[in-house]
């Protein structure tokens, strides 16, 4: 199974600050034939299902604010929120869909100071 | 657009069988896989299993002996059946496809 290691487990920031969170996979998520990284980022607010923010490591979903930026390739990935807003309070998960079993990071809980 | 909706009982007794339905719209079950993922209260996400576009299935190795996933393509529905339920199976169960998720259904295993 591909292990996804997500850090930090929680982070408290003030509105307007930049935040970065990391996701590392135990094997490469880059598929050589199409040069795509099979890595997604989700936002989960309390009482809601995970909402797709980023697919293919860096493709922002339609309607997602451009302050959410996904980057990285291979085994190291980052989600950056360029200027955190109060509504970004949530848990953020990475997921690899390169192979089954699908596996997830343990989540980064974002708290607003 | 892709939409998924889970349905099923909220309460199941220990040792009994859980039956859930995922009704999809916006795509055909013969064109894409559907996965089940669960989330125990206050915890992270665990992949349960999948049914692929061709109808084959794939299961979490820890649950494989208790799990069955099937579908009815004419009704755009995917079914999950898990037997011998225990308290540790208490979780929100989601179905997902194309990286989109249903709202989830809370399943509590309790007598």
GROMACS .gro file of N, CA and C in nm, chain A:
model
  339
    1UNK      N    1   0.084  -0.120   0.000
    1UNK     CA    2   0.000   0.000   0.000
    1UNK      C    3   0.087   0.125   0.000
    2UNK      N    4   0.041   0.230  -0.066
    2UNK     CA    5   0.113   0.357  -0.066
    2UNK      C    6   0.077   0.433   0.060
    3UNK      N    7   0.179   0.470   0.137
    3UNK     CA    8   0.158   0.543   0.261
    3UNK      C    9   0.169   0.693   0.233
    4UNK      N   10   0.071   0.766   0.282
    4UNK     CA   11   0.068   0.912   0.266
    4UNK      C   12   0.095   0.976   0.400
    5UNK      N   13   0.200   1.057   0.407
    5UNK     CA   14   0.239   1.123   0.533
    5UNK      C   15   0.214   1.272   0.519
    6UNK      N   16   0.125   1.323   0.601
    6UNK     CA   17   0.082   1.462   0.589
    6UNK      C   18   0.127   1.538   0.712
    7UNK      N   19   0.185   1.656   0.691
    7UNK     CA   20   0.229   1.741   0.802
    7UNK      C   21   0.201   1.887   0.772
    8UNK      N   22   0.180   1.971   0.877
    8UNK     CA   23   0.165   1.932   1.016
    8UNK      C   24   0.026   1.874   1.041
    9UNK      N   25   0.001   1.824   1.159
    9UNK     CA   26  -0.131   1.771   1.190
    9UNK      C   27  -0.229   1.885   1.219
   10UNK      N   28  -0.178   1.997   1.266
   10UNK     CA   29  -0.263   2.114   1.285
   10UNK      C   30  -0.179   2.240   1.271
   11UNK      N   31  -0.247   2.346   1.240
   11UNK     CA   32  -0.178   2.473   1.220
   11UNK      C   33  -0.276   2.586   1.249
   12UNK      N   34  -0.229   2.684   1.328
   12UNK     CA   35  -0.312   2.799   1.361
   12UNK      C   36  -0.250   2.923   1.297
   13UNK      N   37  -0.330   2.993   1.218
   13UNK     CA   38  -0.281   3.111   1.148
   13UNK      C   39  -0.383   3.223   1.159
   14UNK      N   40  -0.337   3.344   1.138
   14UNK     CA   41  -0.426   3.460   1.135
   14UNK      C   42  -0.475   3.482   0.993
   15UNK      N   43  -0.593   3.540   0.982
   15UNK     CA   44  -0.648   3.572   0.850
   15UNK      C   45  -0.549   3.661   0.774
   16UNK      N   46  -0.532   3.628   0.646
   16UNK     CA   47  -0.439   3.703   0.563
   16UNK      C   48  -0.301   3.641   0.552
   17UNK      N   49  -0.269   3.552   0.644
   17UNK     CA   50  -0.138   3.486   0.641
   17UNK      C   51  -0.134   3.379   0.533
   18UNK      N   52  -0.012   3.341   0.496
   18UNK     CA   53   0.011   3.231   0.403
   18UNK      C   54   0.034   3.104   0.482
   19UNK      N   55  -0.022   2.994   0.434
   19UNK     CA   56  -0.002   2.866   0.502
   19UNK      C   57   0.037   2.759   0.400
   20UNK      N   58   0.127   2.672   0.441
   20UNK     CA   59   0.164   2.560   0.356
   20UNK      C   60   0.153   2.431   0.435
   21UNK      N   61   0.112   2.326   0.368
   21UNK     CA   62   0.104   2.194   0.428
   21UNK      C   63   0.163   2.093   0.330
   22UNK      N   64   0.220   1.988   0.387
   22UNK     CA   65   0.297   1.894   0.308
   22UNK      C   66   0.232   1.757   0.304
   23UNK      N   67   0.252   1.688   0.195
   23UNK     CA   68   0.205   1.551   0.179
   23UNK      C   69   0.314   1.473   0.105
   24UNK      N   70   0.361   1.367   0.168
   24UNK     CA   71   0.466   1.285   0.106
   24UNK      C   72   0.414   1.143   0.088
   25UNK      N   73   0.440   1.085  -0.026
   25UNK     CA   74   0.397   0.948  -0.054
   25UNK      C   75   0.516   0.853  -0.049
   26UNK      N   76   0.488   0.728  -0.015
   26UNK     CA   77   0.595   0.629   0.001
   26UNK      C   78   0.648   0.578  -0.133
   27UNK      N   79   0.575   0.609  -0.240
   27UNK     CA   80   0.627   0.580  -0.374
   27UNK      C   81   0.575   0.687  -0.471
   28UNK      N   82   0.642   0.696  -0.585
   28UNK     CA   83   0.608   0.801  -0.679
   28UNK      C   84   0.465   0.789  -0.729
   29UNK      N   85   0.398   0.905  -0.739
   29UNK     CA   86   0.262   0.910  -0.791
   29UNK      C   87   0.260   0.960  -0.935
   30UNK      N   88   0.378   0.974  -0.993
   30UNK     CA   89   0.391   1.021  -1.131
   30UNK      C   90   0.386   0.904  -1.228
   31UNK      N   91   0.284   0.903  -1.311
   31UNK     CA   92   0.266   0.797  -1.410
   31UNK      C   93   0.342   0.837  -1.535
   32UNK      N   94   0.438   0.757  -1.574
   32UNK     CA   95   0.530   0.796  -1.680
   32UNK      C   96   0.461   0.814  -1.815
   33UNK      N   97   0.358   0.739  -1.840
   33UNK     CA   98   0.297   0.744  -1.975
   33UNK      C   99   0.226   0.876  -2.003
   34UNK      N  100   0.166   0.937  -1.899
   34UNK     CA  101   0.096   1.063  -1.924
   34UNK      C  102   0.155   1.181  -1.847
   35UNK      N  103   0.260   1.154  -1.772
   35UNK     CA  104   0.332   1.259  -1.695
   35UNK      C  105   0.240   1.327  -1.594
   36UNK      N  106   0.143   1.253  -1.543
   36UNK     CA  107   0.051   1.312  -1.444
   36UNK      C  108   0.077   1.253  -1.307
   37UNK      N  109   0.063   1.338  -1.205
   37UNK     CA  110   0.073   1.295  -1.067
   37UNK      C  111  -0.068   1.268  -1.014
   38UNK      N  112  -0.089   1.146  -0.963
   38UNK     CA  113  -0.222   1.105  -0.920
   38UNK      C  114  -0.243   1.142  -0.772
   39UNK      N  115  -0.253   1.273  -0.749
   39UNK     CA  116  -0.260   1.328  -0.613
   39UNK      C  117  -0.369   1.435  -0.609
   40UNK      N  118  -0.459   1.422  -0.510
   40UNK     CA  119  -0.567   1.519  -0.492
   40UNK      C  120  -0.560   1.579  -0.352
   41UNK      N  121  -0.611   1.701  -0.342
   41UNK     CA  122  -0.628   1.770  -0.214
   41UNK      C  123  -0.776   1.798  -0.192
   42UNK      N  124  -0.820   1.771  -0.068
   42UNK     CA  125  -0.959   1.794  -0.030
   42UNK      C  126  -0.966   1.886   0.090
   43UNK      N  127  -1.078   1.956   0.098
   43UNK     CA  128  -1.112   2.036   0.217
   43UNK      C  129  -1.236   1.974   0.279
   44UNK      N  130  -1.230   1.946   0.409
   44UNK     CA  131  -1.347   1.893   0.478
   44UNK      C  132  -1.384   1.983   0.594
   45UNK      N  133  -1.498   2.046   0.584
   45UNK     CA  134  -1.550   2.129   0.693
   45UNK      C  135  -1.637   2.042   0.783
   46UNK      N  136  -1.655   2.082   0.910
   46UNK     CA  137  -1.732   2.001   1.004
   46UNK      C  138  -1.870   1.967   0.950
   47UNK      N  139  -1.905   1.839   0.958
   47UNK     CA  140  -2.036   1.794   0.915
   47UNK      C  141  -2.054   1.781   0.766
   48UNK      N  142  -1.946   1.799   0.689
   48UNK     CA  143  -1.955   1.792   0.544
   48UNK      C  144  -1.866   1.682   0.489
   49UNK      N  145  -1.893   1.646   0.364
   49UNK     CA  146  -1.806   1.550   0.296
   49UNK      C  147  -1.685   1.623   0.239
   50UNK      N  148  -1.578   1.550   0.210
   50UNK     CA  149  -1.462   1.614   0.149
   50UNK      C  150  -1.497   1.681   0.016
   51UNK      N  151  -1.444   1.801   0.000
   51UNK     CA  152  -1.465   1.878  -0.122
   51UNK      C  153  -1.333   1.884  -0.200
   52UNK      N  154  -1.338   1.847  -0.328
   52UNK     CA  155  -1.218   1.848  -0.409
   52UNK      C  156  -1.171   1.991  -0.434
   53UNK      N  157  -1.044   2.015  -0.400
   53UNK     CA  158  -0.982   2.145  -0.429
   53UNK      C  159  -0.891   2.136  -0.550
   54UNK      N  160  -0.804   2.034  -0.548
   54UNK     CA  161  -0.695   2.020  -0.644
   54UNK      C  162  -0.690   1.874  -0.689
   55UNK      N  163  -0.680   1.853  -0.821
   55UNK     CA  164  -0.652   1.720  -0.874
   55UNK      C  165  -0.523   1.724  -0.955
   56UNK      N  166  -0.472   1.606  -0.985
   56UNK     CA  167  -0.346   1.596  -1.063
   56UNK      C  168  -0.235   1.683  -1.001
   57UNK      N  169  -0.237   1.694  -0.870
   57UNK     CA  170  -0.138   1.764  -0.789
   57UNK      C  171  -0.145   1.916  -0.798
   58UNK      N  172  -0.191   1.970  -0.912
   58UNK     CA  173  -0.183   2.116  -0.927
   58UNK      C  174  -0.299   2.177  -1.005
   59UNK      N  175  -0.398   2.098  -1.044
   59UNK     CA  176  -0.511   2.150  -1.122
   59UNK      C  177  -0.624   2.190  -1.028
   60UNK      N  178  -0.648   2.318  -1.018
   60UNK     CA  179  -0.752   2.368  -0.929
   60UNK      C  180  -0.890   2.337  -0.987
   61UNK      N  181  -0.979   2.288  -0.900
   61UNK     CA  182  -1.115   2.258  -0.941
   61UNK      C  183  -1.188   2.388  -0.974
   62UNK      N  184  -1.279   2.380  -1.070
   62UNK     CA  185  -1.359   2.497  -1.106
   62UNK      C  186  -1.432   2.551  -0.984
   63UNK      N  187  -1.425   2.683  -0.964
   63UNK     CA  188  -1.493   2.746  -0.852
   63UNK      C  189  -1.411   2.756  -0.727
   64UNK      N  190  -1.296   2.690  -0.723
   64UNK     CA  191  -1.209   2.699  -0.606
   64UNK      C  192  -1.127   2.827  -0.615
   65UNK      N  193  -1.126   2.905  -0.507
   65UNK     CA  194  -1.052   3.033  -0.511
   65UNK      C  195  -0.906   3.014  -0.548
   66UNK      N  196  -0.849   3.111  -0.618
   66UNK     CA  197  -0.712   3.096  -0.665
   66UNK      C  198  -0.608   3.112  -0.555
   67UNK      N  199  -0.652   3.135  -0.432
   67UNK     CA  200  -0.557   3.136  -0.320
   67UNK      C  201  -0.511   2.994  -0.284
   68UNK      N  202  -0.583   2.893  -0.335
   68UNK     CA  203  -0.544   2.754  -0.312
   68UNK      C  204  -0.454   2.709  -0.427
   69UNK      N  205  -0.331   2.668  -0.391
   69UNK     CA  206  -0.232   2.634  -0.493
   69UNK      C  207  -0.171   2.498  -0.459
   70UNK      N  208  -0.178   2.406  -0.552
   70UNK     CA  209  -0.114   2.277  -0.534
   70UNK      C  210   0.012   2.269  -0.616
   71UNK      N  211   0.115   2.206  -0.557
   71UNK     CA  212   0.242   2.193  -0.627
   71UNK      C  213   0.309   2.063  -0.587
   72UNK      N  214   0.417   2.030  -0.659
   72UNK     CA  215   0.495   1.911  -0.628
   72UNK      C  216   0.483   1.805  -0.735
   73UNK      N  217   0.568   1.705  -0.724
   73UNK     CA  218   0.569   1.595  -0.820
   73UNK      C  219   0.643   1.476  -0.759
   74UNK      N  220   0.607   1.358  -0.809
   74UNK     CA  221   0.677   1.238  -0.762
   74UNK      C  222   0.626   1.191  -0.627
   75UNK      N  223   0.699   1.226  -0.522
   75UNK     CA  224   0.660   1.184  -0.387
   75UNK      C  225   0.636   1.300  -0.292
   76UNK      N  226   0.667   1.422  -0.331
   76UNK     CA  227   0.655   1.537  -0.242
   76UNK      C  228   0.558   1.641  -0.298
   77UNK      N  229   0.457   1.672  -0.217
   77UNK     CA  230   0.351   1.762  -0.262
   77UNK      C  231   0.320   1.865  -0.155
   78UNK      N  232   0.270   1.981  -0.200
   78UNK     CA  233   0.240   2.090  -0.108
   78UNK      C  234   0.108   2.156  -0.148
   79UNK      N  235   0.028   2.188  -0.046
   79UNK     CA  236  -0.088   2.273  -0.066
   79UNK      C  237  -0.058   2.405   0.003
   80UNK      N  238  -0.069   2.513  -0.072
   80UNK     CA  239  -0.048   2.647  -0.019
   80UNK      C  240  -0.178   2.725  -0.026
   81UNK      N  241  -0.211   2.793   0.082
   81UNK     CA  242  -0.319   2.890   0.082
   81UNK      C  243  -0.251   3.025   0.095
   82UNK      N  244  -0.260   3.105  -0.008
   82UNK     CA  245  -0.176   3.226  -0.016
   82UNK      C  246  -0.217   3.332   0.085
   83UNK      N  247  -0.345   3.341   0.115
   83UNK     CA  248  -0.395   3.440   0.211
   83UNK      C  249  -0.519   3.380   0.276
   84UNK      N  250  -0.498   3.322   0.393
   84UNK     CA  251  -0.605   3.245   0.458
   84UNK      C  252  -0.723   3.335   0.494
   85UNK      N  253  -0.842   3.282   0.468
   85UNK     CA  254  -0.965   3.350   0.507
   85UNK      C  255  -1.034   3.270   0.618
   86UNK      N  256  -1.123   3.337   0.691
   86UNK     CA  257  -1.191   3.271   0.802
   86UNK      C  258  -1.266   3.146   0.757
   87UNK      N  259  -1.319   3.149   0.636
   87UNK     CA  260  -1.398   3.035   0.586
   87UNK      C  261  -1.311   2.915   0.548
   88UNK      N  262  -1.179   2.930   0.556
   88UNK     CA  263  -1.090   2.820   0.523
   88UNK      C  264  -1.069   2.725   0.642
   89UNK      N  265  -1.132   2.757   0.755
   89UNK     CA  266  -1.128   2.668   0.871
   89UNK      C  267  -1.180   2.531   0.831
   90UNK      N  268  -1.095   2.430   0.839
   90UNK     CA  269  -1.131   2.297   0.789
   90UNK      C  270  -1.015   2.202   0.815
   91UNK      N  271  -1.039   2.075   0.782
   91UNK     CA  272  -0.931   1.977   0.777
   91UNK      C  273  -0.901   1.950   0.629
   92UNK      N  274  -0.774   1.948   0.597
   92UNK     CA  275  -0.730   1.928   0.459
   92UNK      C  276  -0.663   1.792   0.448
   93UNK      N  277  -0.706   1.716   0.348
   93UNK     CA  278  -0.652   1.581   0.325
   93UNK      C  279  -0.591   1.572   0.186
   94UNK      N  280  -0.481   1.498   0.177
   94UNK     CA  281  -0.431   1.457   0.046
   94UNK      C  282  -0.472   1.312   0.023
   95UNK      N  283  -0.484   1.276  -0.102
   95UNK     CA  284  -0.523   1.140  -0.141
   95UNK      C  285  -0.442   1.101  -0.264
   96UNK      N  286  -0.393   0.976  -0.263
   96UNK     CA  287  -0.333   0.925  -0.386
   96UNK      C  288  -0.434   0.835  -0.455
   97UNK      N  289  -0.449   0.856  -0.585
   97UNK     CA  290  -0.537   0.770  -0.664
   97UNK      C  291  -0.457   0.702  -0.775
   98UNK      N  292  -0.328   0.683  -0.749
   98UNK     CA  293  -0.240   0.613  -0.843
   98UNK      C  294  -0.270   0.464  -0.845
   99UNK      N  295  -0.307   0.412  -0.726
   99UNK     CA  296  -0.331   0.268  -0.716
   99UNK      C  297  -0.427   0.241  -0.602
  100UNK      N  298  -0.493   0.128  -0.608
  100UNK     CA  299  -0.572   0.084  -0.494
  100UNK      C  300  -0.485  -0.003  -0.404
  101UNK      N  301  -0.507   0.001  -0.272
  101UNK     CA  302  -0.612   0.080  -0.209
  101UNK      C  303  -0.584   0.229  -0.217
  102UNK      N  304  -0.686   0.309  -0.247
  102UNK     CA  305  -0.671   0.453  -0.233
  102UNK      C  306  -0.627   0.480  -0.090
  103UNK      N  307  -0.534   0.571  -0.073
  103UNK     CA  308  -0.489   0.603   0.062
  103UNK      C  309  -0.485   0.753   0.081
  104UNK      N  310  -0.500   0.793   0.206
  104UNK     CA  311  -0.515   0.932   0.243
  104UNK      C  312  -0.412   0.972   0.347
  105UNK      N  313  -0.375   1.099   0.345
  105UNK     CA  314  -0.300   1.152   0.457
  105UNK      C  315  -0.390   1.161   0.578
  106UNK      N  316  -0.329   1.182   0.693
  106UNK     CA  317  -0.405   1.185   0.819
  106UNK      C  318  -0.471   1.320   0.843
  107UNK      N  319  -0.445   1.417   0.755
  107UNK     CA  320  -0.513   1.544   0.763
  107UNK      C  321  -0.434   1.653   0.832
  108UNK      N  322  -0.456   1.777   0.787
  108UNK     CA  323  -0.403   1.897   0.852
  108UNK      C  324  -0.521   1.982   0.892
  109UNK      N  325  -0.535   2.002   1.023
  109UNK     CA  326  -0.646   2.083   1.075
  109UNK      C  327  -0.602   2.228   1.077
  110UNK      N  328  -0.672   2.312   1.002
  110UNK     CA  329  -0.638   2.453   0.995
  110UNK      C  330  -0.728   2.531   1.089
  111UNK      N  331  -0.665   2.601   1.181
  111UNK     CA  332  -0.737   2.682   1.277
  111UNK      C  333  -0.704   2.829   1.254
  112UNK      N  334  -0.802   2.912   1.271
  112UNK     CA  335  -0.784   3.054   1.250
  112UNK      C  336  -0.770   3.122   1.385
  113UNK      N  337  -0.658   3.194   1.403
  113UNK     CA  338  -0.635   3.264   1.530
  113UNK      C  339  -0.735   3.377   1.550
   0.00000   0.00000   0.00000
